[in-house]
Coordinates of N, CA, C and O in Angstrom, one line a residue:
X1 N 56.0 53.7 212.8 CA 54.8 53.7 212.1 C 53.9 54.7 212.3 O 53.7 55.2 213.5
X2 N 53.2 55.2 211.2 CA 52.3 56.3 211.5 C 50.8 55.7 211.3 O 50.5 54.7 210.8
X3 N 49.9 56.4 212.2 CA 48.7 55.9 212.1 C 47.9 56.3 211.1 O 48.2 57.3 210.3
X4 N 46.8 55.7 210.8 CA 45.9 56.0 209.7 C 45.6 57.6 209.8 O 45.1 57.8 210.9
X5 N 45.7 58.4 208.9 CA 45.3 59.8 209.0 C 43.9 59.8 209.4 O 43.0 59.2 208.8
X6 N 43.4 60.7 210.3 CA 42.3 60.7 210.8 C 41.2 61.5 209.8 O 41.7 62.5 209.4
X7 N 40.2 60.9 209.6 CA 39.2 61.6 208.5 C 38.8 62.9 209.1 O 38.4 63.6 208.3
X8 N 38.9 63.1 210.2 CA 38.4 64.5 210.7 C 39.7 65.1 211.4 O 39.5 65.6 212.5
X9 N 40.8 65.1 210.8 CA 41.9 65.6 211.4 C 42.0 67.0 211.5 O 43.0 67.5 211.8
X10 N 41.0 67.9 210.9 CA 40.9 69.1 211.0 C 40.9 69.7 212.4 O 40.4 68.9 213.2
X11 N 41.3 70.9 212.7 CA 41.2 71.4 214.0 C 39.9 71.2 214.7 O 38.9 71.3 214.0
X12 N 39.8 71.1 216.0 CA 38.5 70.9 216.7 C 37.6 71.9 216.4 O 36.2 71.9 216.3
X13 N 38.0 73.3 216.3 CA 37.1 74.3 216.2 C 36.4 74.3 214.7 O 35.6 75.0 214.5
X14 N 37.0 73.5 213.7 CA 36.3 73.3 212.5 C 35.2 72.4 212.6 O 34.3 72.5 211.7
X15 N 35.0 71.5 213.6 CA 33.9 70.7 213.9 C 32.7 71.4 214.3 O 32.9 72.4 215.1
X16 N 31.6 71.3 213.8 CA 30.4 72.1 214.2 C 30.1 71.6 215.8 O 29.7 72.5 216.4
X17 N 30.3 70.4 216.1 CA 30.2 70.1 217.5 C 31.5 69.4 217.9 O 31.9 68.3 217.9
X18 N 32.4 70.4 218.4 CA 33.7 70.0 218.6 C 34.0 69.0 219.8 O 34.8 68.2 219.8
X19 N 32.8 68.9 220.7 CA 32.9 68.0 221.7 C 32.9 66.4 221.2 O 33.1 65.6 221.9
X20 N 32.5 66.2 219.9 CA 32.4 65.0 219.5 C 33.8 64.4 218.8 O 33.9 63.3 218.6
X21 N 34.8 65.4 218.9 CA 36.2 64.9 218.2 C 36.7 63.7 219.0 O 37.2 62.7 218.3
X22 N 36.5 63.6 220.3 CA 37.0 62.4 221.2 C 36.5 61.2 220.6 O 36.9 60.0 220.5
X23 N 35.0 61.2 220.3 CA 34.1 60.1 219.9 C 34.6 59.6 218.6 O 34.7 58.5 218.2
X24 N 34.9 60.7 217.6 CA 35.3 60.4 216.3 C 36.6 59.6 216.3 O 36.8 58.7 215.8
X25 N 37.6 60.3 216.9 CA 39.0 59.9 216.9 C 39.2 58.5 217.9 O 40.0 57.8 217.4
X26 N 38.6 58.4 219.0 CA 38.7 57.4 219.8 C 38.0 56.1 219.6 O 38.3 55.3 220.1
X27 N 36.8 56.5 218.9 CA 35.9 55.2 218.9 C 35.6 54.9 217.5 O 35.7 53.9 216.9
X28 N 34.8 55.9 216.8 CA 34.1 55.6 215.6 C 35.2 55.2 214.5 O 35.0 54.3 213.7
X29 N 36.5 55.9 214.3 CA 37.2 55.6 213.4 C 38.0 54.4 213.5 O 38.1 53.4 212.6
X30 N 38.6 54.1 214.8 CA 39.4 52.8 215.0 C 38.5 51.5 214.9 O 38.7 50.6 214.2
X31 N 37.1 51.7 215.5 CA 36.1 50.5 215.5 C 35.5 50.3 214.0 O 35.3 49.3 213.7
X32 N 35.3 51.5 213.5 CA 34.8 51.6 212.1 C 35.7 50.9 211.2 O 35.3 49.9 210.4
X33 N 36.9 51.1 211.4 CA 37.9 50.5 210.2 C 38.1 49.1 210.6 O 38.1 48.3 209.6
X34 N 38.1 48.7 211.8 CA 38.2 47.4 212.1 C 36.9 46.6 211.8 O 37.0 45.4 211.2
X35 N 35.8 47.2 211.8 CA 34.6 46.5 211.3 C 34.7 46.2 209.8 O 34.3 45.1 209.4
X36 N 35.1 47.3 209.1 CA 35.1 46.9 207.7 C 36.3 46.0 207.3 O 36.0 45.2 206.4
X37 N 37.4 46.1 208.0 CA 38.5 45.0 207.6 C 37.9 43.6 208.0 O 38.1 42.7 207.4
X38 N 37.0 43.5 209.1 CA 36.6 42.1 209.4 C 35.6 41.7 208.4 O 35.7 40.5 208.0
X39 N 34.8 42.6 207.9 CA 33.8 42.2 206.9 C 34.3 42.0 205.5 O 34.1 40.7 205.1
X40 N 35.3 42.6 205.2 CA 36.0 42.5 203.8 C 36.9 41.2 203.8 O 36.7 40.4 203.0
X41 N 37.6 41.1 204.9 CA 38.4 39.9 205.0 C 37.8 38.6 205.0 O 38.0 37.6 204.6
X42 N 36.7 38.8 206.0 CA 35.8 37.6 206.1 C 35.1 37.2 204.9 O 35.0 35.9 204.6
X43 N 34.8 38.2 204.2 CA 34.2 37.8 202.8 C 35.0 37.1 201.9 O 34.8 36.1 201.1
X44 N 36.3 37.5 201.9 CA 37.4 37.0 201.0 C 37.6 35.5 201.6 O 37.8 34.5 200.7
X45 N 37.5 35.2 203.0 CA 37.8 33.9 203.4 C 36.6 33.0 203.0 O 36.8 31.8 202.5
X46 N 35.4 33.5 203.1 CA 34.2 32.7 202.6 C 34.3 32.4 201.0 O 34.2 31.3 200.8
X47 N 34.9 33.2 200.2 CA 34.9 33.1 198.8 C 36.3 32.1 198.5 O 36.1 31.4 197.6
X48 N 37.2 32.1 199.5 CA 38.4 31.4 199.3 C 38.3 30.0 199.8 O 39.0 29.1 199.5
X49 N 37.3 29.7 200.7 CA 37.2 28.4 201.2 C 37.0 27.2 200.3 O 37.8 26.3 200.4
X50 N 36.2 27.2 199.4 CA 36.0 26.3 198.4 C 37.4 26.3 197.6 O 37.8 25.1 197.0
X51 N 38.3 27.1 197.4 CA 39.3 27.2 196.7 C 40.5 26.5 197.4 O 41.2 25.8 197.0
X52 N 40.5 26.7 198.7 CA 41.4 26.1 199.5 C 41.2 24.7 199.8 O 42.1 23.9 199.8
X53 N 40.0 24.2 199.8 CA 39.7 22.9 199.9 C 39.9 22.1 198.8 O 40.1 20.8 198.7
X54 N 40.0 22.8 197.5 CA 40.2 22.2 196.2 C 41.0 23.1 195.3 O 40.7 23.9 194.5
X55 N 42.6 23.2 195.7 CA 43.3 24.2 195.2 C 43.6 24.3 193.8 O 43.9 25.3 193.2
X56 N 43.4 23.1 193.1 CA 43.6 23.0 191.7 C 42.3 23.1 190.8 O 42.4 22.9 189.6
X57 N 41.2 23.3 191.5 CA 39.9 23.4 190.9 C 39.8 24.5 189.9 O 39.1 24.5 188.8
X58 N 40.6 25.5 190.0 CA 40.5 26.8 189.2 C 41.6 26.8 188.1 O 41.6 27.7 187.4
X59 N 42.3 25.6 187.8 CA 43.4 25.6 186.9 C 42.9 26.1 185.5 O 43.7 26.8 185.1
X60 N 41.9 25.5 185.0 CA 41.5 25.7 183.8 C 40.8 27.1 183.6 O 41.2 27.8 182.7
X61 N 40.2 27.4 184.5 CA 39.7 28.9 184.5 C 40.8 29.9 184.3 O 40.7 30.9 183.6
X62 N 41.8 29.9 185.4 CA 42.9 30.8 185.4 C 43.8 30.8 184.0 O 44.1 31.9 183.6
X63 N 43.8 29.6 183.5 CA 44.6 29.5 182.3 C 43.8 30.2 181.0 O 44.3 30.7 180.1
X64 N 42.4 30.1 181.1 CA 41.6 30.6 180.1 C 41.7 32.2 180.3 O 41.4 32.9 179.4
X65 N 42.2 32.7 181.3 CA 42.3 34.1 181.3 C 43.8 34.5 181.2 O 44.0 35.7 181.1
X66 N 44.4 33.6 180.7 CA 45.9 33.9 180.3 C 46.9 33.7 181.6 O 48.1 34.2 181.3
X67 N 46.6 33.2 182.6 CA 47.5 33.0 183.6 C 48.0 31.6 183.6 O 47.2 30.7 184.2
X68 N 49.3 31.3 183.1 CA 49.9 30.1 183.1 C 51.1 30.1 183.9 O 51.7 31.1 184.3
X69 N 51.4 29.0 184.5 CA 50.7 27.8 184.6 C 49.5 27.6 185.5 O 49.6 28.3 186.6
X70 N 48.5 27.0 185.1 CA 47.3 27.1 186.1 C 47.5 26.4 187.4 O 47.0 26.8 188.4
X71 N 48.5 25.3 187.4 CA 48.7 24.6 188.5 C 49.4 25.5 189.7 O 49.5 25.3 190.8
X72 N 50.0 26.7 189.2 CA 50.6 27.7 190.3 C 49.6 28.8 190.4 O 49.3 29.2 191.7
X73 N 48.8 29.3 189.5 CA 48.0 30.4 189.8 C 46.6 30.0 190.4 O 46.1 30.8 191.2
X74 N 46.2 28.8 190.3 CA 44.9 28.3 191.0 C 45.2 28.4 192.5 O 44.4 29.0 193.3
X75 N 46.3 27.5 193.1 CA 46.5 27.7 194.5 C 46.8 28.9 194.9 O 46.4 29.4 195.9
X76 N 47.5 29.8 194.2 CA 47.7 31.2 194.6 C 46.4 32.1 194.9 O 46.3 32.9 195.8
X77 N 45.5 31.8 193.9 CA 44.1 32.4 194.1 C 43.5 32.0 195.4 O 42.9 32.8 196.0
X78 N 43.5 30.8 195.6 CA 43.1 30.1 196.9 C 43.7 30.8 198.2 O 43.0 31.3 199.1
X79 N 45.0 31.0 198.0 CA 45.8 31.6 199.2 C 45.3 33.1 199.4 O 45.2 33.4 200.5
X80 N 45.5 33.8 198.2 CA 44.9 35.2 198.3 C 43.6 35.3 198.9 O 43.3 36.2 199.6
X81 N 42.8 34.5 198.4 CA 41.5 34.7 199.0 C 41.3 34.3 200.5 O 40.9 35.1 201.4
X82 N 41.7 33.0 200.7 CA 41.4 32.6 202.1 C 42.4 33.1 203.3 O 42.0 33.7 204.1
X83 N 43.7 32.9 202.9 CA 44.6 33.3 203.9 C 44.9 34.8 204.0 O 44.9 35.5 204.9
X84 N 44.9 35.4 202.6 CA 44.8 36.8 202.6 C 43.7 37.5 203.3 O 43.9 38.7 203.9
X85 N 42.5 36.9 203.2 CA 41.4 37.3 203.9 C 41.6 37.4 205.4 O 41.2 38.3 206.2
X86 N 42.0 36.3 205.8 CA 42.3 36.2 207.3 C 43.4 37.2 207.6 O 43.4 37.7 208.7
X87 N 44.4 37.4 206.9 CA 45.3 38.3 207.4 C 44.8 39.9 207.5 O 45.2 40.5 208.1
X88 N 43.9 40.1 206.5 CA 43.2 41.4 206.4 C 42.3 41.6 207.8 O 42.4 42.4 208.3
X89 N 41.7 40.5 208.3 CA 40.9 40.4 209.3 C 41.7 40.8 210.6 O 41.2 41.6 211.3
X90 N 42.7 40.2 210.7 CA 43.8 40.4 211.9 C 44.7 41.5 211.7 O 45.3 41.9 212.7
X91 N 44.5 42.1 210.5 CA 45.7 43.2 210.3 C 47.1 43.0 210.3 O 47.8 43.6 210.9
X92 N 47.4 41.8 209.7 CA 48.8 41.5 209.7 C 49.3 41.5 208.1 O 48.7 41.0 207.3
X93 N 50.2 42.3 207.8 CA 50.9 42.6 206.6 C 49.7 43.2 205.7 O 49.5 42.6 204.6
X94 N 49.0 44.0 206.3 CA 47.7 44.5 205.7 C 48.0 45.1 204.2 O 47.1 44.8 203.3
X95 N 48.8 45.9 204.2 CA 49.2 46.7 202.9 C 49.5 45.6 201.7 O 48.9 45.8 200.7
X96 N 50.5 45.0 201.9 CA 50.8 43.9 200.7 C 49.8 43.0 200.4 O 49.3 42.8 199.2
X97 N 49.1 42.4 201.4 CA 48.0 41.4 201.2 C 47.0 42.1 200.5 O 46.2 41.7 199.6
X98 N 46.6 43.3 201.0 CA 45.4 44.1 200.3 C 45.7 44.4 199.1 O 44.8 44.3 198.1
X99 N 46.8 44.8 198.8 CA 47.2 45.1 197.2 C 47.1 44.1 196.5 O 46.6 44.0 195.2
X100 N 47.6 42.8 196.9 CA 47.6 41.6 196.0 C 46.2 41.3 195.8 O 45.7 40.9 194.7
X101 N 45.3 41.4 196.8 CA 43.8 41.2 196.7 C 43.1 42.2 195.8 O 42.2 41.9 195.0
X102 N 43.5 43.3 195.8 CA 42.9 44.3 195.0 C 43.3 44.2 193.4 O 42.3 44.4 192.8
X103 N 44.4 43.7 193.2 CA 44.7 43.4 191.9 C 44.0 42.2 191.5 O 43.5 42.1 190.3
X104 N 43.9 41.1 192.2 CA 43.0 40.0 191.9 C 41.6 40.4 191.7 O 41.0 39.8 190.7
X105 N 41.1 41.3 192.4 CA 39.6 41.7 192.2 C 39.5 42.6 191.0 O 38.4 42.5 190.5
X106 N 40.5 43.2 190.7 CA 40.6 44.0 189.4 C 40.5 43.0 188.2 O 39.7 43.3 187.2
X107 N 41.1 42.1 188.3 CA 41.1 41.0 187.2 C 39.7 40.3 187.2 O 39.1 40.2 186.1
X108 N 39.0 40.3 188.4 CA 37.8 39.7 188.4 C 36.8 40.5 187.8 O 36.0 40.2 187.1
X109 N 37.0 41.9 188.0 CA 36.0 43.0 187.4 C 36.3 42.8 186.0 O 35.2 42.9 185.2
X110 N 37.5 42.8 185.5 CA 37.8 42.7 184.1 C 37.2 41.6 183.5 O 36.5 41.6 182.3
X111 N 37.2 40.3 184.1 CA 36.5 39.2 183.6 C 35.0 39.3 183.4 O 34.5 39.1 182.4
X112 N 34.4 40.0 184.5 CA 32.9 40.3 184.3 C 32.7 41.1 183.2 O 31.5 41.0 182.5
X113 N 33.4 42.3 182.9 CA 33.3 43.1 181.9 C 33.4 42.4 180.5 O 32.7 42.6 179.6
X114 N 34.6 41.8 180.4 CA 35.0 41.2 179.1 C 34.2 39.9 178.8 O 34.2 39.4 177.6
X115 N 33.5 39.2 179.9 CA 32.7 37.9 179.6 C 31.3 38.1 180.2 O 31.0 37.5 181.1
X116 N 30.6 39.0 179.5 CA 29.2 39.3 180.1 C 28.3 38.1 180.1 O 28.5 37.3 179.3
X117 N 27.5 38.0 181.1 CA 26.5 36.9 181.0 C 25.7 37.1 179.8 O 25.0 38.1 179.5
X118 N 25.5 36.0 179.1 CA 25.0 36.1 177.8 C 23.7 35.1 177.7 O 23.2 34.7 178.8
X119 N 22.9 35.0 176.7 CA 21.7 34.3 176.3 C 22.0 32.8 176.9 O 21.0 32.2 177.3
X120 N 23.2 32.3 176.8 CA 23.3 30.9 177.2 C 23.0 30.7 178.7 O 22.9 29.6 179.1
X121 N 23.1 31.8 179.5 CA 22.7 31.9 180.8 C 21.3 31.5 181.2 O 21.1 30.5 182.0
X122 N 20.6 31.9 180.4 CA 19.1 31.7 180.4 C 18.6 31.3 178.8 O 18.3 32.2 178.1
X123 N 18.6 30.0 178.7 CA 18.3 29.5 177.3 C 16.8 29.6 177.0 O 16.0 29.7 178.0
X124 N 16.4 29.7 175.9 CA 14.9 29.7 175.6 C 14.3 28.5 176.1 O 13.2 28.6 176.7
X125 N 15.0 27.3 176.0 CA 14.4 26.0 176.6 C 14.0 26.2 178.0 O 13.1 25.8 178.5
X126 N 15.0 26.8 178.8 CA 14.9 27.0 180.2 C 13.8 28.0 180.5 O 13.2 27.7 181.4
X127 N 13.6 29.1 179.8 CA 12.6 30.1 179.9 C 11.3 29.2 179.8 O 10.2 29.4 180.6
X128 N 11.0 28.5 178.7 CA 9.9 27.6 178.5 C 9.6 26.7 179.6 O 8.5 26.6 179.9
X129 N 10.7 26.0 180.0 CA 10.3 25.2 181.2 C 9.9 26.0 182.4 O 8.9 25.4 182.9
X130 N 10.5 27.2 182.7 CA 10.1 27.8 183.8 C 8.6 28.4 183.6 O 7.9 28.3 184.6
X131 N 8.2 28.7 182.4 CA 6.7 29.1 182.1 C 5.8 27.9 182.4 O 4.6 28.2 182.7
X132 N 6.3 26.7 182.1 CA 5.4 25.5 182.2 C 5.5 25.0 183.7 O 4.6 24.4 184.0
X133 N 6.4 25.4 184.4 CA 6.5 25.0 185.9 C 6.7 26.2 186.8 O 7.8 26.5 187.3
X134 N 5.6 27.0 186.9 CA 5.6 28.2 187.7 C 6.0 28.1 189.1 O 6.4 29.0 189.7
X135 N 5.9 26.9 189.5 CA 6.1 26.4 191.1 C 7.6 26.8 191.4 O 7.9 26.9 192.6
X136 N 8.5 26.8 190.4 CA 9.8 27.1 190.6 C 10.3 28.5 190.9 O 11.4 28.9 191.2
X137 N 9.4 29.4 190.6 CA 9.5 30.8 190.7 C 8.6 31.4 191.7 O 7.4 31.1 191.7
X138 N 9.0 32.6 192.2 CA 8.0 33.3 193.3 C 7.2 34.1 192.3 O 7.6 34.4 191.0
X139 N 6.2 34.7 192.8 CA 5.6 35.7 192.0 C 6.5 36.9 191.4 O 6.2 37.2 190.1
X140 N 7.3 37.3 192.2 CA 8.3 38.5 191.6 C 9.1 37.8 190.6 O 9.5 38.6 189.7
X141 N 9.6 36.5 190.8 CA 10.5 36.0 189.8 C 9.7 35.7 188.6 O 10.3 36.1 187.3
X142 N 8.5 35.4 188.5 CA 7.6 35.3 187.3 C 7.4 36.6 186.6 O 7.7 36.7 185.2
X143 N 7.2 37.6 187.4 CA 7.1 39.1 186.8 C 8.3 39.6 186.3 O 8.3 40.3 185.3
X144 N 9.6 39.4 187.0 CA 10.8 39.7 186.5 C 11.5 39.0 185.3 O 12.2 39.6 184.7
X145 N 11.4 37.8 185.2 CA 12.1 36.8 184.6 C 11.4 36.5 183.1 O 12.0 36.6 182.2
X146 N 10.1 36.2 183.2 CA 9.4 35.5 182.1 C 9.0 36.6 180.9 O 9.2 36.2 179.8
X147 N 8.6 37.8 181.2 CA 8.1 38.6 180.1 C 9.1 38.9 179.0 O 8.7 38.9 177.9
X148 N 10.4 39.1 179.4 CA 11.3 39.4 178.4 C 12.4 38.3 178.1 O 13.5 38.6 177.6
X149 N 12.1 37.2 178.4 CA 13.0 36.1 178.4 C 14.3 36.2 179.2 O 15.1 35.4 178.8
X150 N 14.3 36.9 180.3 CA 15.3 37.1 181.2 C 16.3 38.0 180.9 O 17.5 38.2 181.5
X151 N 16.1 39.0 179.8 CA 17.0 40.0 179.4 C 17.3 40.9 180.7 O 18.4 41.4 180.8
X152 N 16.2 41.5 181.2 CA 16.4 42.5 182.4 C 17.1 41.8 183.6 O 17.9 42.4 184.1
X153 N 16.8 40.4 183.9 CA 17.4 39.7 184.9 C 18.9 39.6 184.7 O 19.7 39.8 185.4
X154 N 19.2 39.3 183.4 CA 20.8 39.2 183.0 C 21.3 40.4 183.1 O 22.7 40.5 183.6
X155 N 20.8 41.5 182.7 CA 21.4 42.9 182.9 C 21.7 43.2 184.3 O 22.7 43.8 184.8
X156 N 20.8 42.9 185.2 CA 20.8 43.2 186.6 C 21.9 42.2 187.2 O 22.7 42.8 188.0
X157 N 22.0 40.9 186.8 CA 23.1 40.1 187.3 C 24.5 40.7 186.9 O 25.5 40.7 187.6
X158 N 24.5 41.0 185.7 CA 25.9 41.5 184.9 C 26.3 42.7 185.8 O 27.4 43.0 186.3
X159 N 25.2 43.9 186.1 CA 25.6 45.0 186.7 C 26.0 44.6 188.1 O 27.1 45.3 188.7
X160 N 25.5 43.7 188.9 CA 25.8 43.5 190.2 C 27.2 42.8 190.2 O 28.0 43.1 191.1
X161 N 27.4 42.0 189.2 CA 28.9 41.3 189.2 C 30.0 42.4 189.1 O 31.0 42.2 189.7
X162 N 29.7 43.3 188.1 CA 30.7 44.4 187.8 C 30.8 45.3 189.0 O 32.1 45.6 189.5
X163 N 29.6 45.7 189.6 CA 29.7 46.5 190.7 C 30.3 45.9 192.1 O 31.1 46.6 192.7
X164 N 29.8 44.7 192.3 CA 30.6 44.0 193.4 C 32.1 43.9 193.3 O 32.8 44.2 194.2
X165 N 32.5 43.5 192.1 CA 34.0 43.5 192.0 C 34.7 44.8 192.2 O 35.8 44.7 192.8
X166 N 34.1 45.8 191.6 CA 34.7 47.2 191.9 C 34.6 47.6 193.2 O 35.6 48.0 193.8
X167 N 33.5 47.2 194.0 CA 33.5 47.7 195.5 C 34.6 46.9 196.2 O 35.3 47.5 197.0
X168 N 34.7 45.5 196.0 CA 35.5 44.8 196.8 C 37.0 45.2 196.4 O 37.9 45.4 197.3
X169 N 37.3 45.4 195.1 CA 38.6 45.8 194.8 C 39.0 47.4 195.3 O 40.1 47.6 195.9
X170 N 37.9 48.3 195.4 CA 38.3 49.6 196.0 C 38.5 49.4 197.6 O 39.4 50.2 197.9
X171 N 37.6 48.6 198.1 CA 37.9 48.5 199.4 C 39.3 47.9 199.8 O 40.1 48.6 200.9
X172 N 39.6 46.9 199.2 CA 41.0 46.3 199.4 C 42.1 47.4 199.1 O 43.2 47.3 199.7
X173 N 41.9 48.1 198.1 CA 42.8 49.2 197.8 C 43.0 50.4 198.8 O 44.1 50.8 199.1
X174 N 42.0 50.5 199.6 CA 41.9 51.4 200.6 C 42.8 50.9 201.7 O 43.5 51.5 202.3
X175 N 42.7 49.5 202.0 CA 43.5 48.9 203.0 C 45.0 48.9 202.6 O 45.8 49.1 203.5
X176 N 45.2 48.7 201.4 CA 46.5 48.9 200.9 C 47.2 50.3 200.9 O 48.3 50.3 201.3
X177 N 46.3 51.3 200.9 CA 46.7 52.5 201.1 C 47.0 53.1 202.6 O 47.9 53.8 203.0
X178 N 46.1 52.6 203.4 CA 46.0 53.1 204.9 C 46.4 52.0 205.8 O 46.7 52.4 207.0
X179 N 46.5 50.8 205.4 CA 47.0 49.8 206.4 C 46.0 49.2 207.3 O 44.8 49.7 207.1
X180 N 46.3 48.5 208.3 CA 45.4 47.8 209.3 C 44.9 48.9 210.3 O 43.9 48.5 210.9
X181 N 45.5 50.0 210.5 CA 45.2 51.1 211.4 C 45.3 50.7 212.8 O 46.0 49.7 213.3
X182 N 44.4 51.3 213.7 CA 44.5 51.1 215.1 C 44.6 49.7 215.8 O 45.5 49.4 216.4
X183 N 43.5 49.0 215.3 CA 43.4 47.6 216.1 C 43.8 46.7 214.9 O 43.0 45.9 214.2
X184 N 45.1 46.3 214.8 CA 45.7 45.5 213.8 C 47.1 44.9 214.6 O 47.6 45.6 215.5
X185 N 47.4 43.7 214.0 CA 48.7 43.2 214.4 C 49.9 44.0 213.9 O 51.0 44.2 214.5
X186 N 49.6 44.7 212.7 CA 50.6 45.6 212.1 C 51.1 46.6 213.1 O 52.2 46.8 213.3
X187 N 49.9 47.2 213.8 CA 50.3 48.3 214.9 C 51.1 47.8 215.9 O 52.0 48.3 216.5
X188 N 50.7 46.5 216.4 CA 51.4 45.8 217.5 C 52.9 45.7 217.3 O 53.8 45.8 218.0
X189 N 53.2 45.3 216.0 CA 54.6 45.2 215.7 C 55.4 46.3 215.4 O 56.6 46.2 215.4
X190 N 54.6 47.5 215.3 CA 55.3 48.9 215.2 C 56.0 48.9 213.9 O 56.8 49.8 213.8
X191 N 55.8 47.9 213.0 CA 56.5 48.1 211.7 C 55.5 47.6 210.7 O 54.7 46.7 211.0
X192 N 55.4 48.1 209.5 CA 54.6 47.6 208.4 C 55.3 47.8 207.2 O 56.1 48.7 207.0
X193 N 54.9 47.1 206.1 CA 55.4 47.1 204.7 C 54.9 48.4 204.2 O 53.9 48.8 204.2

């Protein structure tokens, strides 16, 4: 098994402060990679928990995306999120699990792009209700939501949904490319996919 190529793998003499090479290679890179793996895998577990507790709840949704049969893909989504997230955290079969999650997260991104939040998200009736009941909004919420009927708010929600999906897909793709790295069960097994 090969270790993750070190980000500062250039010769020590290329570093402006060469005495920092052991810090980069021995601490920052291994623990930084572990921290990112724990955060990303943990996030996938949090997102997957409701799906694991109700594995068929997403049946209609996945079929609306063209994934048939829903009774198969809904539990698969739950396993990818929750069990896959746990496997990323501990660094077990990191590459294939991360690749599967990256594909799933790219489908999520595609969904957000092809099904943008529309006016039905904030109906005119809902905006009127909020205008009549300002106690449900903070001052910032009143300022940002009410003047344009929620259009700016919807654009921000849409941008965050798309950006977050790309961020998570990109990060899991990095794990698929580089594996679990130093502190992982993959490394202890001395073999990986």
